[in-house]
Amino acid sequence: MAQWTSAMGAAQLARLLNSQQDRPAGPGTRRPPAYRALADGIRLLVLEGRVPVAARLPAERELALSLSVSRTTVAAAYEALRAEGFLESRRGAGSWTAVPAGNPLPARGLEPLPPEALGSMIDLGTAALPAPEPWLTRAVQGALEELPPYAHTHGDYPAGLPALRAMIAERYTARGIPTMPEQIMVTTGAMGAIDAICHLFGGRGERIAVESPSYANILQLMREAGARLVPVAMAEGLTGWDLDRWRQVLRDAAPRIAYVVADFHNPTGALAGEDQRRQLVEAARSAGTVLVADETMSELWLDEDVSMPRPVCAFDPAGSTVVTVGSASKAFWAGMRIGWVRAAPDVIRSLVAARAYADLGTPVLEQLAVNWLFSTGGWEQAVELRRVQARDNRDALVTALRKELPTWGFEVPRGGLTLWVRVGGLSGSRLAEAGERVGVRVPSGPRFGVDGAFEGYVRLPFTVGGAVAEEAAARLAAAARIVESGGSGGGESPRTFVA
């Protein structure tokens, strides 16, 4: 019986491998043999999770044709991977990817680093900050006081607690978008909301248009739902969307869904202008595409003079074209897994009905905590603390990067939690691998793209500041030296750092 659970086509693997662009070798630097470079490329794809473990690789002849190399080169690369434990083979069953005994399975998303590793590793993988105390504690205490009446019920509220649905609707109305509670469903975080939307509208094999780059965890969620992702490049710098490209994709590909982050886009930090929002809604309506607007970053402006455009749903108040997703997890705390959907009442009814076969509902106590924050003014004070912390971290990280890595390029966003960085011609995948060895965890650019795009980028979140930001930049510089030299790290080792 074959040991593989999925298959990787030769053309697809070749595209992923060809995206791995290295800096040209400097004087005195020896290039590895072709088979070694190929083996290293496949190993990196496995370690990053872009090629799954237990994926059947193409036959040697097929891959050789796709890469325009000799079959001998592919055979030698496969043999090297088998010797290192990254490939297993059996006559008649082919060869499939593996990880050596004792190695952790690669993460396909951006999971937080385990707490026990924080002493020696600076985690720049997850864009999440500690809770803005004392507001978390106060919110939970307030929720406990409100809990007794709910404890006498069954506790199942598939659409969310009525009080919280009404409160969220009121907040939209106060922003100039009249909203009824019937247009709101409370979910388990924004990921739960988007998963439900994809299953309702998407279906296996449906096209979903996504910004390129886009949020890595959402891209993976959509892939695993069987969607066919259609990337749409962002405009240059932090200027938002390229409307001509969006119109072309909506017209030619006719995607069922389009997923966008208009407010401080993850990962670039771009802020789409009001006219861009109006035009994209009009284009989506004309194409019959459901536009999913992720506004989880909408309250995280960091500079005082930022003028926020109206929400995307302001240009479709009835919710027939725009489905809006919000969340407490980015603006407040990632551990507060409360999200919501705003859409037309019939869409909400369909989402609620489908929930009987998913998670049934969202925890009552956490909903009460968010409702307490909204109703007491605690939310605004907590989010202001979050803005101050993120702003300070952003400024510290930018200063440290400019000092340690002056050839790296980026534009400083005016909000959000992430910095999208061009790494001076290096491979982001190799930089991420080298970073693990010197004590800094960073996600490479291809995690945020489709089919290997953005190899020359990494995403850096505003989660560390002060001396920790300086140390993180120093470790990234050490990782860059490893990649530039083509070495294995030599004497570089992570230092224990106590924040």
Coordinates of C-alpha atoms in Angstrom, one line a residue:
M1 CA 0.0 0.0 0.0
A2 CA 1.3 3.5 -0.9
Q3 CA 2.4 5.7 2.0
W4 CA 1.6 9.0 0.2
T5 CA -1.7 10.9 0.8
S6 CA -1.5 13.6 -1.9
A7 CA 0.4 14.1 -5.1
M8 CA 2.5 17.0 -6.4
G9 CA 2.6 17.5 -10.2
A10 CA 5.9 18.1 -12.0
A11 CA 4.7 21.5 -13.4
Q12 CA 3.5 22.7 -10.0
L13 CA 6.7 21.6 -8.2
A14 CA 8.8 23.3 -10.9
R15 CA 6.9 26.6 -10.4
L16 CA 7.6 26.4 -6.7
L17 CA 11.3 25.6 -7.2
N18 CA 11.8 28.3 -9.8
S19 CA 10.4 30.9 -7.4
Q20 CA 13.4 30.4 -5.1
Q21 CA 15.7 33.1 -6.3
D22 CA 19.1 33.4 -4.6
R23 CA 21.5 36.4 -4.5
P24 CA 24.2 35.9 -7.2
A25 CA 27.3 34.2 -5.7
G26 CA 30.0 36.6 -4.7
P27 CA 33.7 36.3 -5.4
G28 CA 35.1 33.2 -3.8
T29 CA 31.7 31.7 -3.2
R30 CA 31.2 28.3 -4.7
R31 CA 27.8 27.4 -6.1
P32 CA 26.5 24.0 -4.9
P33 CA 26.2 21.2 -7.6
A34 CA 22.9 21.2 -9.4
Y35 CA 21.6 18.1 -7.7
R36 CA 22.4 19.6 -4.3
A37 CA 20.6 22.9 -5.1
L38 CA 17.6 20.9 -6.2
A39 CA 17.6 18.8 -3.1
D40 CA 17.9 21.9 -0.9
G41 CA 15.0 23.5 -2.8
I42 CA 12.7 20.6 -2.2
R43 CA 13.7 20.3 1.4
L44 CA 12.9 24.0 2.0
L45 CA 9.5 23.5 0.4
V46 CA 8.8 20.6 2.8
L47 CA 10.1 22.5 5.9
E48 CA 7.8 25.5 5.1
G49 CA 4.8 23.3 4.5
R50 CA 4.4 24.4 0.9
V51 CA 4.9 20.8 -0.2
P52 CA 3.0 18.7 2.3
V53 CA 4.5 15.8 4.1
A54 CA 3.5 12.4 2.5
A55 CA 3.1 14.1 -0.9
R56 CA 4.0 11.9 -3.8
L57 CA 6.7 13.6 -5.9
P58 CA 6.7 13.4 -9.7
A59 CA 8.8 10.7 -11.4
E60 CA 12.4 11.6 -12.1
R61 CA 11.9 11.9 -15.9
E62 CA 8.8 14.2 -15.5
L63 CA 10.5 16.6 -13.1
A64 CA 13.7 16.7 -15.3
L65 CA 11.6 17.7 -18.3
S66 CA 9.8 20.4 -16.3
L67 CA 13.0 21.8 -14.9
S68 CA 15.1 21.4 -18.1
V69 CA 17.8 19.4 -16.3
S70 CA 19.1 15.9 -16.7
R71 CA 17.4 12.9 -15.2
T72 CA 20.7 12.1 -13.5
T73 CA 20.4 15.5 -11.6
V74 CA 16.9 14.7 -10.3
A75 CA 17.9 11.1 -9.4
A76 CA 20.9 12.4 -7.4
A77 CA 18.7 15.0 -5.6
Y78 CA 16.1 12.4 -4.7
E79 CA 18.9 10.1 -3.4
A80 CA 20.3 12.9 -1.2
L81 CA 16.8 13.6 0.2
R82 CA 16.3 9.9 1.0
A83 CA 19.7 9.9 2.8
E84 CA 18.6 12.9 4.9
G85 CA 15.2 11.5 5.8
F86 CA 13.2 13.9 3.7
L87 CA 12.1 11.4 1.1
E88 CA 10.9 7.8 1.2
S89 CA 10.5 5.5 -1.8
R90 CA 9.2 2.0 -2.6
R91 CA 9.3 0.2 -5.9
G92 CA 6.0 0.5 -7.7
A93 CA 4.7 3.2 -5.3
G94 CA 7.0 6.0 -6.2
S95 CA 8.7 8.5 -3.8
W96 CA 7.0 10.8 -1.3
T97 CA 8.1 13.5 1.1
A98 CA 8.8 12.9 4.8
V99 CA 10.6 14.5 7.7
P100 CA 13.4 12.9 9.6
A101 CA 12.7 11.3 12.9
G102 CA 12.6 13.8 15.8
N103 CA 11.9 16.8 13.5
P104 CA 8.6 18.7 14.2
L105 CA 6.1 18.5 11.4
P106 CA 6.2 21.7 9.3
A107 CA 3.5 24.3 10.0
R108 CA 1.4 25.3 7.0
G109 CA 0.0 28.4 8.7
L110 CA 1.5 30.9 11.1
E111 CA 1.0 29.1 14.5
P112 CA 2.3 30.8 17.6
L113 CA 5.6 29.6 19.0
P114 CA 5.2 27.2 22.0
P115 CA 5.7 29.1 25.3
E116 CA 8.6 26.8 26.3
A117 CA 10.6 28.1 23.2
L118 CA 10.3 31.7 24.0
G119 CA 13.4 31.9 26.1
S120 CA 15.8 31.4 23.2
M121 CA 13.7 32.2 20.2
I122 CA 12.2 35.6 19.2
D123 CA 8.9 34.9 17.6
L124 CA 8.1 37.1 14.6
G125 CA 5.8 34.6 13.1
T126 CA 2.5 35.7 14.6
A127 CA 1.0 39.2 14.5
A128 CA -0.5 39.2 17.9
L129 CA 0.2 41.2 21.1
P130 CA -0.3 40.5 24.8
A131 CA -3.7 41.4 26.2
P132 CA -4.3 45.1 27.0
E133 CA -4.7 44.8 30.7
P134 CA -6.5 45.6 32.9
W135 CA -9.2 45.5 30.3
L136 CA -9.2 41.7 29.8
T137 CA -9.5 41.0 33.5
R138 CA -12.3 43.6 33.9
A139 CA -14.2 42.3 30.9
V140 CA -14.1 38.7 32.2
Q141 CA -15.2 39.9 35.6
G142 CA -18.0 41.8 34.0
A143 CA -19.0 38.7 32.0
L144 CA -19.1 36.6 35.1
E145 CA -21.6 39.0 36.7
E146 CA -23.8 38.8 33.6
L147 CA -23.6 35.0 33.3
P148 CA -26.2 33.6 35.8
P149 CA -29.3 34.2 33.6
Y150 CA -27.6 32.4 30.7
A151 CA -26.6 29.5 32.9
H152 CA -30.2 28.6 33.3
T153 CA -30.6 28.1 29.5
H154 CA -29.3 25.5 27.1
G155 CA -26.4 27.9 26.2
D156 CA -26.6 27.3 22.4
Y157 CA -26.9 30.5 20.4
P158 CA -26.0 29.7 16.8
A159 CA -26.4 33.3 15.7
G160 CA -24.8 34.7 18.8
L161 CA -26.1 36.2 22.0
P162 CA -29.0 38.6 21.2
A163 CA -27.4 41.3 23.3
L164 CA -24.1 41.1 21.5
R165 CA -25.7 41.0 18.0
A166 CA -27.7 44.1 18.9
M167 CA -24.6 45.9 20.2
I168 CA -22.6 45.1 17.1
A169 CA -25.5 46.3 14.9
E170 CA -25.6 49.5 16.9
R171 CA -21.9 50.1 16.3
Y172 CA -22.3 49.8 12.5
T173 CA -25.2 52.1 12.7
A174 CA -23.1 54.6 14.6
R175 CA -20.6 54.5 11.8
G176 CA -23.2 55.5 9.3
I177 CA -24.3 52.1 8.1
P178 CA -27.8 51.3 9.3
T179 CA -27.7 47.7 10.6
M180 CA -30.3 45.4 12.2
P181 CA -29.3 42.6 14.6
E182 CA -30.7 40.2 12.0
Q183 CA -27.7 41.2 9.8
I184 CA -25.2 40.0 12.4
M185 CA -23.9 36.5 13.2
V186 CA -21.3 36.1 16.0
T187 CA -18.6 33.6 15.1
T188 CA -15.5 31.9 16.7
G189 CA -13.0 34.5 15.5
A190 CA -12.6 35.9 12.0
M191 CA -11.2 32.5 10.8
G192 CA -14.5 30.9 11.8
A193 CA -16.4 33.6 10.0
I194 CA -14.5 33.2 6.7
D195 CA -14.6 29.4 6.9
A196 CA -18.4 29.6 7.1
I197 CA -18.6 32.1 4.3
C198 CA -16.4 29.9 2.0
H199 CA -18.4 26.8 2.7
L200 CA -21.7 28.7 2.0
F201 CA -20.6 30.5 -1.2
G202 CA -17.5 28.7 -2.4
G203 CA -17.7 25.0 -2.6
R204 CA -15.0 22.7 -3.9
G205 CA -13.5 23.9 -7.2
E206 CA -15.0 27.4 -7.0
R207 CA -12.8 30.3 -7.9
I208 CA -11.9 32.8 -5.1
A209 CA -10.1 36.0 -6.0
V210 CA -7.6 37.1 -3.4
E211 CA -5.2 40.0 -3.1
S212 CA -1.6 39.1 -3.9
P213 CA 0.0 39.0 -1.3
S214 CA -2.7 38.1 1.2
Y215 CA -3.1 36.7 4.7
A216 CA -1.4 33.3 4.8
N217 CA -3.8 31.5 7.2
I218 CA -6.8 32.5 5.1
L219 CA -5.1 31.4 1.9
Q220 CA -4.5 28.0 3.5
L221 CA -8.0 27.7 4.8
M222 CA -9.3 28.3 1.2
R223 CA -6.9 25.8 -0.3
E224 CA -8.0 23.1 2.1
A225 CA -11.6 23.9 1.3
G226 CA -10.8 23.0 -2.3
A227 CA -11.0 26.6 -3.7
R228 CA -9.1 27.6 -6.9
L229 CA -7.3 30.8 -5.9
V230 CA -7.0 33.7 -8.4
P231 CA -4.4 36.2 -7.3
V232 CA -4.8 39.9 -8.0
A233 CA -1.7 42.0 -7.5
M234 CA -1.8 44.9 -5.1
A235 CA -1.0 48.4 -6.4
E236 CA 2.6 49.7 -5.8
G237 CA 3.6 50.7 -2.3
L238 CA 0.9 51.2 0.2
T239 CA -1.7 52.7 -2.2
G240 CA -4.2 49.9 -2.0
W241 CA -5.8 48.0 -4.9
D242 CA -5.1 48.0 -8.6
L243 CA -8.7 48.5 -9.9
D244 CA -7.9 47.8 -13.5
R245 CA -6.5 44.3 -12.5
W246 CA -9.5 43.7 -10.3
R247 CA -12.0 44.6 -13.0
Q248 CA -10.2 42.2 -15.4
V249 CA -10.2 39.3 -13.0
L250 CA -13.8 39.8 -12.0
R251 CA -14.8 40.0 -15.7
D252 CA -12.6 37.2 -17.0
A253 CA -12.4 34.7 -14.1
A254 CA -15.9 35.3 -12.7
P255 CA -14.9 34.3 -9.2
R256 CA -17.7 33.3 -6.8
I257 CA -16.0 35.1 -3.9
A258 CA -13.4 37.9 -3.6
Y259 CA -11.5 38.3 -0.3
V260 CA -10.0 41.6 0.5
V261 CA -8.4 43.5 3.5
A262 CA -9.1 47.2 2.9
D263 CA -7.9 48.5 6.2
F264 CA -4.1 48.1 6.9
H265 CA -3.8 45.1 4.7
N266 CA -2.1 42.0 6.1
P267 CA 0.8 41.6 5.2
T268 CA 1.6 44.9 3.4
G269 CA -0.2 47.5 5.7
A270 CA -1.8 49.2 2.7
L271 CA -4.9 51.3 3.2
A272 CA -7.4 51.3 0.3
G273 CA -8.9 54.7 -0.4
E274 CA -12.6 55.5 -0.3
D275 CA -13.0 55.8 -4.1
Q276 CA -11.2 52.4 -4.5
R277 CA -13.7 50.8 -2.2
R278 CA -16.7 52.3 -4.1
Q279 CA -15.3 51.1 -7.4
L280 CA -14.5 47.6 -6.2
V281 CA -18.0 47.1 -4.8
E282 CA -19.5 48.3 -8.1
A283 CA -17.2 45.9 -10.1
A284 CA -18.1 43.0 -7.8
R285 CA -21.8 43.7 -8.0
S286 CA -21.6 43.8 -11.8
A287 CA -19.7 40.5 -11.9
G288 CA -22.1 38.7 -9.4
T289 CA -19.2 38.2 -7.1
V290 CA -19.6 38.1 -3.3
L291 CA -17.1 40.6 -1.9
V292 CA -15.8 39.5 1.6
A293 CA -14.3 42.5 3.4
D294 CA -12.1 41.6 6.3
E295 CA -12.0 44.6 8.6
T296 CA -10.2 43.0 11.6
M297 CA -7.5 45.7 11.4
S298 CA -9.8 48.7 10.9
E299 CA -9.3 50.2 14.3
L300 CA -5.6 49.8 14.4
W301 CA -4.5 53.2 12.9
L302 CA -1.2 54.1 14.5
D303 CA -0.6 57.7 13.3
E304 CA -2.9 60.4 14.8
D305 CA -3.4 62.2 11.4
V306 CA -4.7 59.1 9.6
S307 CA -8.1 59.8 8.0
M308 CA -10.0 56.5 7.8
P309 CA -12.2 55.9 4.8
R310 CA -15.8 54.7 5.2
P311 CA -16.1 50.9 5.5
V312 CA -16.4 48.8 2.3
C313 CA -20.0 47.9 3.4
A314 CA -21.0 51.6 3.4
F315 CA -21.2 51.2 -0.4
D316 CA -23.5 48.2 -0.2
P317 CA -25.6 49.0 3.0
A318 CA -28.1 46.2 2.4
G319 CA -25.3 43.6 2.3
S320 CA -26.3 42.0 -0.9
T321 CA -22.8 42.2 -2.4
V322 CA -20.5 42.8 0.5
V323 CA -20.1 40.4 3.4
T324 CA -18.1 42.0 6.2
V325 CA -16.0 40.2 8.8
G326 CA -14.9 41.7 12.0
S327 CA -13.1 40.4 15.1
A328 CA -11.9 41.2 18.6
S329 CA -8.8 39.1 18.1
K330 CA -6.5 41.7 16.4
A331 CA -7.7 44.9 17.9
F332 CA -8.1 43.5 21.4
W333 CA -6.4 40.1 22.0
A334 CA -5.9 37.0 20.0
G335 CA -7.1 34.8 22.9
M336 CA -10.5 36.5 22.7
R337 CA -11.9 34.3 19.9
I338 CA -14.9 36.4 19.0
G339 CA -15.7 37.4 15.4
W340 CA -18.8 38.4 13.5
V341 CA -20.3 38.6 10.1
R342 CA -22.4 41.5 8.8
A343 CA -24.5 40.6 5.7
A344 CA -28.0 40.6 4.3
P345 CA -30.5 38.8 6.6
D346 CA -31.0 35.9 4.2
V347 CA -27.2 35.3 4.1
I348 CA -27.1 35.3 7.9
R349 CA -30.0 32.8 8.1
S350 CA -28.1 30.5 5.7
L351 CA -24.9 30.8 7.7
V352 CA -26.7 30.1 10.9
A353 CA -28.5 27.1 9.5
A354 CA -25.2 25.6 8.2
R355 CA -23.7 26.0 11.7
A356 CA -25.6 23.0 13.0
Y357 CA -23.1 20.9 11.1
A358 CA -20.0 22.9 12.2
D359 CA -19.3 24.4 15.6
L360 CA -23.0 25.0 16.8
G361 CA -22.1 28.3 18.3
T362 CA -19.5 30.6 20.0
P363 CA -18.6 30.4 23.8
V364 CA -21.1 32.4 25.9
L365 CA -18.6 33.8 28.4
E366 CA -16.4 35.3 25.8
Q367 CA -19.4 36.9 24.0
L368 CA -20.4 38.5 27.3
A369 CA -16.9 39.8 27.8
V370 CA -16.9 41.5 24.4
N371 CA -20.4 42.9 25.0
W372 CA -19.2 44.3 28.4
L373 CA -16.3 46.0 26.6
F374 CA -18.6 47.5 23.9
S375 CA -21.2 48.7 26.4
T376 CA -18.9 50.3 29.0
G377 CA -16.4 52.1 26.8
G378 CA -13.7 49.7 27.8
W379 CA -13.2 48.7 24.2
E380 CA -12.1 52.1 23.1
Q381 CA -9.7 52.5 26.0
A382 CA -8.3 49.0 25.4
V383 CA -7.8 49.6 21.7
E384 CA -6.1 52.9 22.4
L385 CA -3.6 51.0 24.6
R386 CA -3.1 48.6 21.7
R387 CA -2.4 51.4 19.3
V388 CA 0.2 53.0 21.5
Q389 CA 2.0 49.6 22.0
A390 CA 1.9 48.8 18.3
R391 CA 3.1 52.2 17.3
D392 CA 6.1 52.1 19.7
N393 CA 6.9 48.6 18.5
R394 CA 6.7 49.6 14.8
D395 CA 9.0 52.6 15.3
A396 CA 11.6 50.5 17.3
L397 CA 11.6 47.7 14.6
V398 CA 11.9 50.2 11.8
T399 CA 14.9 51.9 13.5
A400 CA 16.6 48.6 14.2
L401 CA 16.1 47.3 10.7
R402 CA 17.5 50.4 9.1
K403 CA 20.6 50.1 11.3
E404 CA 21.3 46.4 10.9
L405 CA 20.0 45.7 7.4
P406 CA 20.2 49.0 5.4
T407 CA 19.8 47.2 2.0
W408 CA 16.4 45.8 2.9
G409 CA 13.5 47.7 1.6
F410 CA 10.1 48.6 3.0
E411 CA 7.5 51.3 3.3
V412 CA 6.3 52.1 6.8
P413 CA 2.5 51.5 7.1
R414 CA 0.4 54.0 9.1
G415 CA -1.6 51.3 10.8
G416 CA -2.0 47.5 11.3
L417 CA 0.4 45.1 12.8
T418 CA 2.8 44.1 10.0
L419 CA 5.8 45.3 7.9
W420 CA 6.3 43.8 4.4
V421 CA 10.0 43.7 3.7
R422 CA 12.1 43.1 0.6
V423 CA 15.1 41.2 1.8
G424 CA 17.8 42.6 -0.5
G425 CA 17.7 39.9 -3.2
L426 CA 17.9 37.0 -0.8
S427 CA 15.6 34.0 -0.7
G428 CA 12.9 34.6 2.0
S429 CA 12.6 30.8 2.4
R430 CA 16.3 30.3 3.1
L431 CA 16.3 33.4 5.4
A432 CA 13.5 31.9 7.4
E433 CA 15.3 28.6 7.7
A434 CA 18.6 30.3 8.8
G435 CA 16.6 32.5 11.2
E436 CA 15.4 29.4 13.1
R437 CA 19.1 28.5 13.7
V438 CA 20.1 31.9 15.0
G439 CA 17.0 32.4 17.2
V440 CA 14.5 34.4 15.3
R441 CA 11.3 33.0 13.8
V442 CA 10.0 34.8 10.7
P443 CA 7.6 33.7 8.0
S444 CA 8.8 33.9 4.4
G445 CA 7.0 35.8 1.6
P446 CA 5.8 32.7 -0.3
R447 CA 3.4 31.9 2.5
F448 CA 1.4 35.0 1.6
G449 CA 1.3 34.3 -2.1
V450 CA 0.0 31.7 -4.6
D451 CA 2.3 29.2 -6.3
G452 CA 5.6 30.5 -4.9
A453 CA 5.2 34.2 -5.3
F454 CA 7.1 36.7 -3.1
E455 CA 10.2 34.6 -2.5
G456 CA 12.2 37.9 -2.0
Y457 CA 10.1 39.0 1.0
V458 CA 9.4 38.3 4.7
R459 CA 6.7 39.6 6.9
L460 CA 7.7 41.2 10.3
P461 CA 4.9 42.0 12.8
F462 CA 4.9 44.8 15.4
T463 CA 5.0 42.4 18.3
V464 CA 8.4 43.3 19.9
G465 CA 9.9 46.6 20.8
G466 CA 12.8 48.2 22.6
A467 CA 15.8 46.0 23.2
V468 CA 14.0 42.9 21.8
A469 CA 13.4 44.6 18.5
E470 CA 17.1 45.5 18.3
E471 CA 18.1 41.9 19.1
A472 CA 15.6 40.6 16.5
A473 CA 17.1 42.8 13.8
A474 CA 20.6 41.6 14.8
R475 CA 19.6 38.0 14.5
L476 CA 18.0 38.7 11.1
A477 CA 21.3 40.2 10.0
A478 CA 23.1 37.1 11.2
A479 CA 20.6 34.9 9.3
A480 CA 21.2 37.1 6.2
R481 CA 24.9 36.5 6.4
I482 CA 24.4 32.8 6.5
V483 CA 22.2 32.9 3.4
E484 CA 24.6 35.2 1.6
S485 CA 27.6 32.9 2.3
G486 CA 25.7 29.8 1.4
G487 CA 26.9 28.3 4.6
S488 CA 25.2 26.2 7.3
G489 CA 25.4 28.7 10.1
G490 CA 28.9 28.0 11.4
G491 CA 29.2 29.3 14.9
E492 CA 26.0 31.3 14.9
S493 CA 23.7 30.2 17.7
P494 CA 20.7 31.7 19.4
R495 CA 21.2 33.7 22.6
T496 CA 18.8 33.5 25.5
F497 CA 17.0 36.8 25.7
V498 CA 14.7 37.8 28.5
A499 CA 12.3 40.6 27.6

